[in-house]
Amino acid sequence: MNHWWEIPKHQTSRNNQLWIANQKATRLAKQFQTPLFVYNANRIRENYRRLCEAFDATGAPYSIHYAMKANPHPAILALLRKLGARIDAVSPNEVRLAKQTGFSPEKIFFTGTSVSNDDLTELIASGVLINIDSFSQMRRLTEKKFDGNASIRWNPGTGAGIHDHTITGGKFIKFGIPEKFILKAFQTARTNGLCVVGLHQHIGSGWLGNDVQKFLKTVEKTISVGKKAEKILSKPLEFIDFGGGPGIRYQEKQTDFPIEKYAQGIANAMKKNSLNCPVVIEPGRFIVGDAGILLTEVNTVETKNIPVIGVNAGFNALIRPAFYGAYHEIVNANRLHTPVKVASMVAGNLCESGDVFNTDKYSLRKLPKTREGDILAILNAGAYGRAMASNYNLRERPAEILIDEKKTRVITRKETFRQLIQNQKP
Ligand code: LLP
């Protein structure tokens, strides 16, 4: 029996059981304890390669900067570095970790917002490219005599995203230089003697096929600004960066992201406008999102006013449903095809009524009749999962394991009580 979420060699069903990279999910849960994030290295590689193939087919020069905020685990960074990825970092610590993992500074772009003077000092010393987000940042970089490479982030006026919080283009948006000031920003940068080599946009995160057209309109706009910027700077741009954002299929009703249409659309727009510099993209979710799942064990099954399945993870482990009303497919790893379905609330173990893994507390999910001790798998948890985890309710953040072919290893141990309180003074 096939389920819409099956991905050959990665996430499959066999004998009523969920298998991840050829390992039985329930066995992993038993061996490594739950809650547990499980990643499949080969799926990460495959996603990265799918992007490369789509851009290779256009013949245009490009580079891929992995948005490490989606999942900054050093083992994942190392894996992507070996494939030739570069890095999009958003904090000095992300830059530090990327460098520690072997990325050289020229392969790292820093795109931060509300950046402090101390952060700027550290970034300048680190040798990475700084993507300027505001006139304030530009002024302070000038005062600090920054002579490294910079680019400018602009807000092209429209955005797209999986949720209002993840849209980053438009009026009520804190990021980038707005349209009315963008040419002035390039003029100021030139007057101030900053070495601006690129232009950047990121309209939002987690959009799908329907939004590609909207995205491509912003690409056209950005290219037109890029051409004006070249005139202002009296030199060609070294790159134009269209940000991240390609989504993944979280729900059956969605379709896979059309990467060919996306890559070809970008390449066509560049060609049509005779802009020849390399294109940069900064995907995060597309690379790691469907490569990770969260395994959690069922603690309680009980019909209260509604049927409630209580599990041993909460929004401290995966906040996306509670924070964005995000849909994550939930499957019973040891009863995949059990025909009897019960519309249930899959509830976390935190003391908040919004701590559910359904999209909200009113949207019950039809699941096979579940028993205590069953293992539920929350799919598509590889991006913005462990990365956004917290210690709310003094819960430890879950462990992480990486399966790479025949080798499975713990890449993050579960936190301990001691670690949670070690910086606190009574
Ligand atoms: N570049 C910039 C400048 C960004 O701000 C982001 C994401 C990316 C690239 C990568 O976007 P991606 O390709 O992963 O969509 N926590 C939210 C997503 C927030 C995204 C923040 N910025 C979520 O769980 O949906």
Tab-separated table of C-alpha atoms and ligand atoms in Angstrom:
chain	number	residue	atom	x	y	z
A	1	MET	CA	0.000	0.000	0.000
A	2	ASN	CA	1.332	3.373	-0.963
A	3	HIS	CA	0.980	6.534	1.054
A	4	TRP	CA	1.370	9.978	-0.481
A	5	TRP	CA	4.319	10.738	1.777
A	6	GLU	CA	6.419	7.790	0.724
A	7	ILE	CA	9.768	8.663	-0.826
A	8	PRO	CA	11.664	5.721	-2.318
A	9	LYS	CA	14.692	4.605	-0.291
A	10	HIS	CA	13.977	7.300	2.276
A	11	GLN	CA	10.568	7.058	3.885
A	12	THR	CA	8.616	3.927	3.101
A	13	SER	CA	5.998	1.550	4.434
A	14	ARG	CA	6.584	-2.158	4.726
A	15	ASN	CA	4.492	-4.711	6.635
A	16	ASN	CA	2.393	-2.078	8.337
A	17	GLN	CA	5.576	-0.391	9.619
A	18	LEU	CA	7.364	2.866	8.854
A	19	TRP	CA	10.920	2.530	7.578
A	20	ILE	CA	13.399	5.343	7.365
A	21	ALA	CA	16.448	4.798	5.181
A	22	ASN	CA	15.924	1.056	5.479
A	23	GLN	CA	15.614	1.092	9.245
A	24	LYS	CA	12.474	0.309	11.132
A	25	ALA	CA	11.270	3.450	12.931
A	26	THR	CA	10.127	1.526	16.010
A	27	ARG	CA	13.528	-0.080	16.344
A	28	LEU	CA	15.246	3.313	16.183
A	29	ALA	CA	12.820	4.608	18.810
A	30	LYS	CA	13.634	1.710	21.104
A	31	GLN	CA	17.380	1.897	20.622
A	32	PHE	CA	17.799	5.672	20.881
A	33	GLN	CA	14.775	6.626	23.018
A	34	THR	CA	12.158	9.189	22.139
A	35	PRO	CA	11.510	11.992	21.441
A	36	LEU	CA	14.087	11.684	18.705
A	37	PHE	CA	14.919	13.552	15.522
A	38	VAL	CA	16.019	11.163	12.778
A	39	TYR	CA	17.746	12.415	9.620
A	40	ASN	CA	18.639	10.541	6.471
A	41	ALA	CA	21.929	11.813	5.007
A	42	ASN	CA	21.134	10.438	1.574
A	43	ARG	CA	17.891	12.349	1.329
A	44	ILE	CA	19.715	15.588	2.194
A	45	ARG	CA	22.218	14.822	-0.570
A	46	GLU	CA	19.437	13.963	-2.976
A	47	ASN	CA	17.610	17.235	-2.316
A	48	TYR	CA	20.806	19.218	-2.794
A	49	ARG	CA	21.516	17.399	-6.048
A	50	ARG	CA	17.978	17.912	-7.324
A	51	LEU	CA	18.536	21.646	-6.979
A	52	CYS	CA	21.918	21.453	-8.698
A	53	GLU	CA	20.472	19.467	-11.576
A	54	ALA	CA	17.690	22.002	-12.096
A	55	PHE	CA	20.206	24.867	-12.256
A	56	ASP	CA	22.781	22.892	-14.270
A	57	ALA	CA	20.108	22.363	-16.906
A	58	THR	CA	19.829	26.140	-17.389
A	59	GLY	CA	23.530	26.464	-18.219
A	60	ALA	CA	23.720	29.680	-16.178
A	61	PRO	CA	26.294	30.177	-13.420
A	62	TYR	CA	24.907	29.777	-9.898
A	63	SER	CA	25.791	28.890	-6.352
A	64	ILE	CA	23.773	27.435	-3.520
A	65	HIS	CA	24.116	28.901	-0.052
A	66	TYR	CA	22.486	26.565	2.453
A	67	ALA	CA	20.360	28.617	4.898
A	68	MET	CA	21.769	26.975	7.987
A	69	LYS	CA	19.071	28.421	10.248
A	70	ALA	CA	16.836	25.612	9.003
A	71	ASN	CA	19.080	23.027	10.620
A	72	PRO	CA	22.505	24.117	11.798
A	73	HIS	CA	23.804	20.744	12.919
A	74	PRO	CA	27.565	20.523	12.155
A	75	ALA	CA	27.207	16.990	10.762
A	76	ILE	CA	24.686	18.290	8.240
A	77	LEU	CA	26.872	21.290	7.440
A	78	ALA	CA	29.843	18.991	6.856
A	79	LEU	CA	27.817	16.795	4.572
A	80	LEU	CA	26.668	19.746	2.482
A	81	ARG	CA	30.146	21.252	2.379
A	82	LYS	CA	31.393	18.073	0.759
A	83	LEU	CA	28.765	18.509	-1.957
A	84	GLY	CA	29.985	22.033	-2.693
A	85	ALA	CA	27.365	24.041	-0.820
A	86	ARG	CA	28.070	27.483	0.578
A	87	ILE	CA	26.424	29.115	3.580
A	88	ASP	CA	23.778	31.692	4.366
A	89	ALA	CA	24.263	32.676	8.016
A	90	VAL	CA	22.159	35.009	10.137
A	91	SER	CA	24.118	35.390	13.366
A	92	PRO	CA	27.790	35.621	14.310
A	93	ASN	CA	27.494	32.212	15.972
A	94	GLU	CA	26.203	30.665	12.762
A	95	VAL	CA	29.224	32.177	10.994
A	96	ARG	CA	31.487	30.747	13.689
A	97	LEU	CA	30.013	27.283	13.393
A	98	ALA	CA	30.155	27.324	9.592
A	99	LYS	CA	33.836	28.262	9.751
A	100	GLN	CA	34.504	25.566	12.335
A	101	THR	CA	32.859	23.057	10.016
A	102	GLY	CA	35.335	23.942	7.299
A	103	PHE	CA	33.584	26.586	5.195
A	104	SER	CA	36.065	29.264	4.210
A	105	PRO	CA	34.919	32.870	4.829
A	106	GLU	CA	34.435	33.652	1.142
A	107	LYS	CA	31.830	30.872	0.985
A	108	ILE	CA	29.748	32.451	3.756
A	109	PHE	CA	27.236	35.264	3.360
A	110	PHE	CA	25.899	36.968	6.451
A	111	THR	CA	22.364	38.299	6.151
A	112	GLY	CA	21.336	39.651	9.528
A	113	THR	CA	18.812	42.151	10.732
A	114	SER	CA	19.028	44.601	13.641
A	115	VAL	CA	22.743	43.885	13.808
A	116	SER	CA	24.618	45.242	16.847
A	117	ASN	CA	27.961	47.040	16.746
A	118	ASP	CA	29.623	44.139	18.541
A	119	ASP	CA	28.215	41.736	15.976
A	120	LEU	CA	29.512	43.948	13.162
A	121	THR	CA	32.983	44.030	14.695
A	122	GLU	CA	33.028	40.245	14.903
A	123	LEU	CA	31.682	39.824	11.377
A	124	ILE	CA	34.233	42.210	9.895
A	125	ALA	CA	37.007	40.239	11.560
A	126	SER	CA	35.544	36.963	10.302
A	127	GLY	CA	36.034	37.923	6.654
A	128	VAL	CA	32.572	36.967	5.405
A	129	LEU	CA	30.451	38.932	2.976
A	130	ILE	CA	27.994	41.192	4.788
A	131	ASN	CA	24.577	41.628	3.257
A	132	ILE	CA	23.442	45.091	4.335
A	133	ASP	CA	19.901	45.299	5.710
A	134	SER	CA	19.600	49.002	6.630
A	135	PHE	CA	21.143	52.453	6.190
A	136	SER	CA	22.083	52.279	9.853
A	137	GLN	CA	24.140	49.161	9.256
A	138	MET	CA	25.742	50.773	6.203
A	139	ARG	CA	26.690	53.862	8.204
A	140	ARG	CA	28.189	51.824	11.013
A	141	LEU	CA	30.125	49.602	8.582
A	142	THR	CA	31.555	52.764	7.024
A	143	GLU	CA	32.496	54.130	10.439
A	144	LYS	CA	34.245	50.856	11.177
A	145	LYS	CA	36.148	51.195	7.865
A	146	PHE	CA	34.798	47.896	6.565
A	147	ASP	CA	36.723	47.062	3.413
A	148	GLY	CA	35.393	43.541	2.791
A	149	ASN	CA	32.707	42.548	0.319
A	150	ALA	CA	29.153	43.664	0.893
A	151	SER	CA	25.816	43.314	-0.814
A	152	ILE	CA	22.533	45.092	-0.253
A	153	ARG	CA	19.247	43.432	0.661
A	154	TRP	CA	16.179	45.096	-0.702
A	155	ASN	CA	12.481	44.555	-0.176
A	156	PRO	CA	10.868	44.211	-3.596
A	157	GLY	CA	7.438	45.082	-2.225
A	158	THR	CA	5.726	41.703	-2.411
A	159	GLY	CA	6.254	38.506	-0.502
A	160	ALA	CA	5.126	34.900	-0.235
A	161	GLY	CA	5.314	32.259	2.451
A	162	ILE	CA	3.739	29.348	4.215
A	163	HIS	CA	2.464	31.650	6.985
A	164	ASP	CA	2.217	35.388	7.535
A	165	HIS	CA	5.239	35.176	9.862
A	166	THR	CA	7.421	33.765	7.096
A	167	ILE	CA	6.640	36.419	4.458
A	168	THR	CA	9.512	38.880	4.174
A	169	GLY	CA	8.567	41.217	1.339
A	170	GLY	CA	5.903	43.949	1.507
A	171	LYS	CA	4.956	46.961	3.613
A	172	PHE	CA	4.913	45.769	7.218
A	173	ILE	CA	8.279	44.080	6.925
A	174	LYS	CA	11.407	44.826	8.905
A	175	PHE	CA	13.913	43.419	6.404
A	176	GLY	CA	15.922	45.136	3.708
A	177	ILE	CA	15.857	48.529	2.027
A	178	PRO	CA	12.458	49.460	0.589
A	179	GLU	CA	11.950	50.164	-3.086
A	180	LYS	CA	11.839	53.945	-2.728
A	181	PHE	CA	15.313	54.058	-1.166
A	182	ILE	CA	17.175	51.280	-2.926
A	183	LEU	CA	18.994	53.370	-5.522
A	184	LYS	CA	19.954	55.866	-2.851
A	185	ALA	CA	21.408	52.940	-0.877
A	186	PHE	CA	23.730	52.056	-3.752
A	187	GLN	CA	24.695	55.718	-4.185
A	188	THR	CA	25.447	56.068	-0.481
A	189	ALA	CA	27.473	52.861	-0.484
A	190	ARG	CA	29.545	54.165	-3.376
A	191	THR	CA	30.035	57.591	-1.798
A	192	ASN	CA	31.087	55.887	1.432
A	193	GLY	CA	33.606	53.733	-0.428
A	194	LEU	CA	32.003	50.410	0.531
A	195	CYS	CA	32.790	47.487	-1.735
A	196	VAL	CA	29.303	46.451	-2.828
A	197	VAL	CA	29.368	43.434	-5.116
A	198	GLY	CA	25.831	42.067	-4.971
A	199	LEU	CA	22.111	42.608	-4.611
A	200	HIS	CA	19.828	40.421	-2.522
A	201	GLN	CA	16.137	39.685	-2.100
A	202	HIS	CA	14.307	37.102	-0.002
A	203	ILE	CA	10.539	37.349	-0.296
A	204	GLY	CA	9.657	34.650	2.201
A	205	SER	CA	9.816	31.055	3.181
A	206	GLY	CA	7.911	27.919	2.304
A	207	TRP	CA	6.054	28.898	-0.850
A	208	LEU	CA	5.035	26.347	-3.462
A	209	GLY	CA	4.215	26.092	-7.179
A	210	ASN	CA	1.383	28.638	-7.045
A	211	ASP	CA	3.760	31.313	-5.863
A	212	VAL	CA	6.549	30.739	-8.391
A	213	GLN	CA	4.972	33.239	-10.767
A	214	LYS	CA	4.794	35.843	-8.043
A	215	PHE	CA	8.411	35.093	-7.118
A	216	LEU	CA	9.515	35.442	-10.742
A	217	LYS	CA	7.907	38.895	-10.911
A	218	THR	CA	10.112	39.950	-8.004
A	219	VAL	CA	13.076	38.393	-9.806
A	220	GLU	CA	12.386	40.678	-12.777
A	221	LYS	CA	12.169	43.684	-10.475
A	222	THR	CA	15.379	42.757	-8.707
A	223	ILE	CA	17.199	42.322	-11.987
A	224	SER	CA	16.057	45.757	-13.089
A	225	VAL	CA	17.375	47.248	-9.833
A	226	GLY	CA	20.581	45.240	-10.338
A	227	LYS	CA	21.142	46.855	-13.713
A	228	LYS	CA	20.663	50.327	-12.259
A	229	ALA	CA	22.993	49.417	-9.402
A	230	GLU	CA	25.705	48.451	-11.899
A	231	LYS	CA	25.450	51.936	-13.420
A	232	ILE	CA	25.619	53.604	-10.018
A	233	LEU	CA	28.606	51.497	-8.970
A	234	SER	CA	30.218	51.756	-12.443
A	235	LYS	CA	31.019	48.046	-12.352
A	236	PRO	CA	29.228	44.760	-12.961
A	237	LEU	CA	27.660	42.989	-10.002
A	238	GLU	CA	29.466	39.819	-8.933
A	239	PHE	CA	26.188	38.108	-8.045
A	240	ILE	CA	22.491	38.583	-7.604
A	241	ASP	CA	20.881	36.639	-4.763
A	242	PHE	CA	17.241	35.580	-4.907
A	243	GLY	CA	17.123	34.237	-1.355
A	244	GLY	CA	15.526	31.025	-0.167
A	245	GLY	CA	11.932	29.945	0.100
A	246	PRO	CA	11.196	26.881	-2.074
A	247	GLY	CA	8.718	24.852	-0.056
A	248	ILE	CA	8.155	21.169	0.497
A	249	ARG	CA	5.053	19.026	0.382
A	250	TYR	CA	3.730	18.922	3.931
A	251	GLN	CA	0.228	17.774	2.969
A	252	GLU	CA	-1.329	15.379	0.524
A	253	LYS	CA	-3.246	18.177	-1.193
A	254	GLN	CA	-0.026	20.048	-1.981
A	255	THR	CA	2.249	19.303	-4.908
A	256	ASP	CA	6.016	19.030	-4.987
A	257	PHE	CA	7.922	22.242	-5.535
A	258	PRO	CA	8.520	22.786	-9.286
A	259	ILE	CA	12.286	23.275	-9.134
A	260	GLU	CA	12.788	23.159	-12.895
A	261	LYS	CA	10.234	25.904	-13.465
A	262	TYR	CA	11.856	27.940	-10.683
A	263	ALA	CA	15.437	27.517	-11.918
A	264	GLN	CA	14.534	28.011	-15.556
A	265	GLY	CA	12.415	31.051	-14.705
A	266	ILE	CA	15.343	32.702	-12.946
A	267	ALA	CA	17.757	31.857	-15.763
A	268	ASN	CA	15.345	33.137	-18.434
A	269	ALA	CA	14.834	36.421	-16.630
A	270	MET	CA	18.592	36.934	-16.300
A	271	LYS	CA	19.121	36.177	-19.965
A	272	LYS	CA	16.235	38.310	-21.180
A	273	ASN	CA	17.651	41.296	-19.324
A	274	SER	CA	21.270	40.515	-20.256
A	275	LEU	CA	22.438	40.322	-16.688
A	276	ASN	CA	25.289	37.860	-16.732
A	277	CYS	CA	26.498	37.590	-13.175
A	278	PRO	CA	26.097	34.339	-11.232
A	279	VAL	CA	22.828	33.716	-9.432
A	280	VAL	CA	22.809	32.831	-5.757
A	281	ILE	CA	19.994	31.028	-3.972
A	282	GLU	CA	19.682	30.323	-0.254
A	283	PRO	CA	17.429	27.343	0.321
A	284	GLY	CA	17.075	25.811	3.760
A	285	ARG	CA	13.805	23.911	4.050
A	286	PHE	CA	14.026	22.373	0.576
A	287	ILE	CA	17.321	20.688	1.436
A	288	VAL	CA	16.647	19.321	4.910
A	289	GLY	CA	12.873	19.560	5.477
A	290	ASP	CA	11.723	16.168	4.277
A	291	ALA	CA	14.960	14.466	5.318
A	292	GLY	CA	14.039	14.525	9.006
A	293	ILE	CA	11.264	13.131	11.171
A	294	LEU	CA	10.412	13.387	14.840
A	295	LEU	CA	9.656	10.113	16.594
A	296	THR	CA	7.563	10.301	19.722
A	297	GLU	CA	5.978	7.675	21.944
A	298	VAL	CA	2.335	7.561	22.944
A	299	ASN	CA	1.930	8.008	26.693
A	300	THR	CA	-1.840	8.121	27.014
A	301	VAL	CA	-4.828	7.260	24.870
A	302	GLU	CA	-8.113	8.401	26.293
A	303	THR	CA	-11.433	9.754	25.178
A	304	LYS	CA	-11.964	12.939	27.155
A	305	ASN	CA	-14.522	15.279	25.567
A	306	ILE	CA	-12.671	14.287	22.418
A	307	PRO	CA	-10.248	11.411	21.729
A	308	VAL	CA	-6.798	12.495	22.932
A	309	ILE	CA	-3.498	10.821	22.093
A	310	GLY	CA	-0.877	12.165	24.502
A	311	VAL	CA	2.738	11.861	23.337
A	312	ASN	CA	6.136	12.367	24.964
A	313	ALA	CA	7.102	15.466	22.940
A	314	GLY	CA	5.686	18.967	22.947
A	315	PHE	CA	6.084	22.242	21.128
A	316	ASN	CA	9.393	22.612	22.910
A	317	ALA	CA	10.604	19.951	20.423
A	318	LEU	CA	8.666	21.022	17.308
A	319	ILE	CA	6.963	24.388	17.509
A	320	ARG	CA	5.715	24.735	13.933
A	321	PRO	CA	2.130	23.483	14.497
A	322	ALA	CA	1.619	25.604	17.629
A	323	PHE	CA	3.411	28.665	16.262
A	324	TYR	CA	2.254	28.769	12.647
A	325	GLY	CA	-0.688	26.363	12.653
A	326	ALA	CA	1.592	24.362	10.371
A	327	TYR	CA	0.455	20.992	9.064
A	328	HIS	CA	2.790	18.076	9.695
A	329	GLU	CA	1.756	14.605	8.615
A	330	ILE	CA	1.536	12.275	11.604
A	331	VAL	CA	1.732	8.526	11.079
A	332	ASN	CA	1.569	5.639	13.483
A	333	ALA	CA	4.905	3.974	12.815
A	334	ASN	CA	3.741	0.524	13.896
A	335	ARG	CA	0.172	0.589	12.554
A	336	LEU	CA	0.456	2.298	9.215
A	337	HIS	CA	-2.441	0.597	7.487
A	338	THR	CA	-4.770	-0.200	10.349
A	339	PRO	CA	-8.141	0.559	8.783
A	340	VAL	CA	-10.044	1.772	11.844
A	341	LYS	CA	-9.480	5.494	12.035
A	342	VAL	CA	-10.277	7.732	14.973
A	343	ALA	CA	-10.357	11.520	14.686
A	344	SER	CA	-7.999	12.472	17.507
A	345	MET	CA	-6.094	15.299	19.068
A	346	VAL	CA	-2.377	14.494	19.101
A	347	ALA	CA	-1.389	16.352	22.211
A	348	GLY	CA	2.042	17.232	23.517
A	349	ASN	CA	3.233	16.988	27.101
A	350	LEU	CA	3.479	20.727	27.851
A	351	CYS	CA	1.086	22.663	30.029
A	352	GLU	CA	-0.607	24.688	27.314
A	353	SER	CA	-3.800	23.788	25.514
A	354	GLY	CA	-2.262	24.909	22.214
A	355	ASP	CA	0.451	22.278	22.584
A	356	VAL	CA	-0.883	19.942	19.910
A	357	PHE	CA	0.650	18.502	16.754
A	358	ASN	CA	-2.555	18.895	14.748
A	359	THR	CA	-2.748	22.275	13.046
A	360	ASP	CA	-4.738	23.515	16.059
A	361	LYS	CA	-6.710	22.121	18.969
A	362	TYR	CA	-9.967	22.083	16.983
A	363	SER	CA	-8.659	20.157	13.958
A	364	LEU	CA	-8.688	16.517	14.944
A	365	ARG	CA	-6.603	14.144	12.849
A	366	LYS	CA	-7.857	10.769	11.618
A	367	LEU	CA	-5.338	8.210	12.813
A	368	PRO	CA	-5.381	4.431	13.091
A	369	LYS	CA	-6.706	3.278	16.450
A	370	THR	CA	-3.683	3.997	18.597
A	371	ARG	CA	-2.436	2.237	21.727
A	372	GLU	CA	-0.209	3.416	24.526
A	373	GLY	CA	3.399	2.586	23.697
A	374	ASP	CA	2.885	3.119	19.938
A	375	ILE	CA	5.416	5.260	18.112
A	376	LEU	CA	4.133	8.218	16.148
A	377	ALA	CA	6.275	9.802	13.463
A	378	ILE	CA	5.832	13.478	12.731
A	379	LEU	CA	7.067	13.912	9.183
A	380	ASN	CA	8.921	16.765	7.479
A	381	ALA	CA	10.575	17.826	10.713
A	382	GLY	CA	14.096	18.265	9.308
A	383	ALA	CA	13.833	22.045	8.847
A	384	TYR	CA	12.962	24.487	11.629
A	385	GLY	CA	12.381	21.550	13.988
A	386	ARG	CA	15.262	20.985	16.400
A	387	ALA	CA	16.550	24.403	15.282
A	388	MET	CA	13.585	26.094	16.973
A	389	ALA	CA	13.364	23.765	19.958
A	390	SER	CA	13.352	25.173	23.477
A	391	ASN	CA	13.468	24.168	27.116
A	392	TYR	CA	9.968	25.311	27.981
A	393	ASN	CA	8.550	23.481	31.010
A	394	LEU	CA	12.177	22.577	31.743
A	395	ARG	CA	12.025	19.875	29.102
A	396	GLU	CA	15.254	18.730	27.498
A	397	ARG	CA	15.550	19.244	23.758
A	398	PRO	CA	15.474	15.874	21.952
A	399	ALA	CA	18.437	13.889	20.734
A	400	GLU	CA	19.254	13.711	17.024
A	401	ILE	CA	20.498	10.762	14.993
A	402	LEU	CA	21.853	10.669	11.466
A	403	ILE	CA	21.523	7.619	9.272
A	404	ASP	CA	24.155	7.518	6.553
A	405	GLU	CA	23.848	4.337	4.490
A	406	LYS	CA	24.554	1.529	6.920
A	407	LYS	CA	25.884	3.774	9.651
A	408	THR	CA	23.561	5.282	12.237
A	409	ARG	CA	24.941	7.583	14.886
A	410	VAL	CA	23.833	9.934	17.595
A	411	ILE	CA	24.776	13.420	16.446
A	412	THR	CA	23.214	15.239	19.401
A	413	ARG	CA	22.681	13.724	22.800
A	414	LYS	CA	19.496	14.529	24.656
A	415	GLU	CA	20.097	17.397	27.070
A	416	THR	CA	20.393	16.693	30.766
A	417	PHE	CA	18.701	18.412	33.695
A	418	ARG	CA	22.125	19.648	34.770
A	419	GLN	CA	22.721	21.356	31.432
A	420	LEU	CA	19.362	23.073	31.624
A	421	ILE	CA	20.177	24.834	34.869
A	422	GLN	CA	23.947	25.142	34.729
A	423	ASN	CA	24.003	28.876	34.004
A	424	GLN	CA	21.484	29.798	36.630
A	425	LYS	CA	22.306	31.040	40.100
A	426	PRO	CA	19.911	30.365	42.940
B	1	LLP	N1	17.432	33.466	3.210
B	1	LLP	C1	16.936	34.335	4.109
B	1	LLP	C2	17.403	35.720	4.095
B	1	LLP	C3	15.982	33.900	5.049
B	1	LLP	O1	15.472	34.762	5.924
B	1	LLP	C4	15.545	32.542	5.042
B	1	LLP	C5	14.574	32.056	6.017
B	1	LLP	C6	16.105	31.673	4.087
B	1	LLP	C7	17.048	32.166	3.179
B	1	LLP	C8	15.748	30.226	4.001
B	1	LLP	O2	14.394	30.036	3.724
B	1	LLP	P1	13.881	28.564	3.322
B	1	LLP	O3	14.552	28.182	2.017
B	1	LLP	O4	14.254	27.633	4.397
B	1	LLP	O5	12.424	28.711	3.174
B	1	LLP	N2	10.614	29.080	10.930
B	1	LLP	C9	9.836	29.188	9.726
B	1	LLP	C10	10.681	29.613	8.551
B	1	LLP	C11	11.423	30.902	8.797
B	1	LLP	C12	12.376	31.240	7.688
B	1	LLP	C13	13.291	32.338	8.060
B	1	LLP	N3	14.158	32.752	7.000
B	1	LLP	C14	9.132	27.850	9.477
B	1	LLP	O6	9.256	26.944	10.285
B	1	LLP	O7	8.386	27.710	8.506
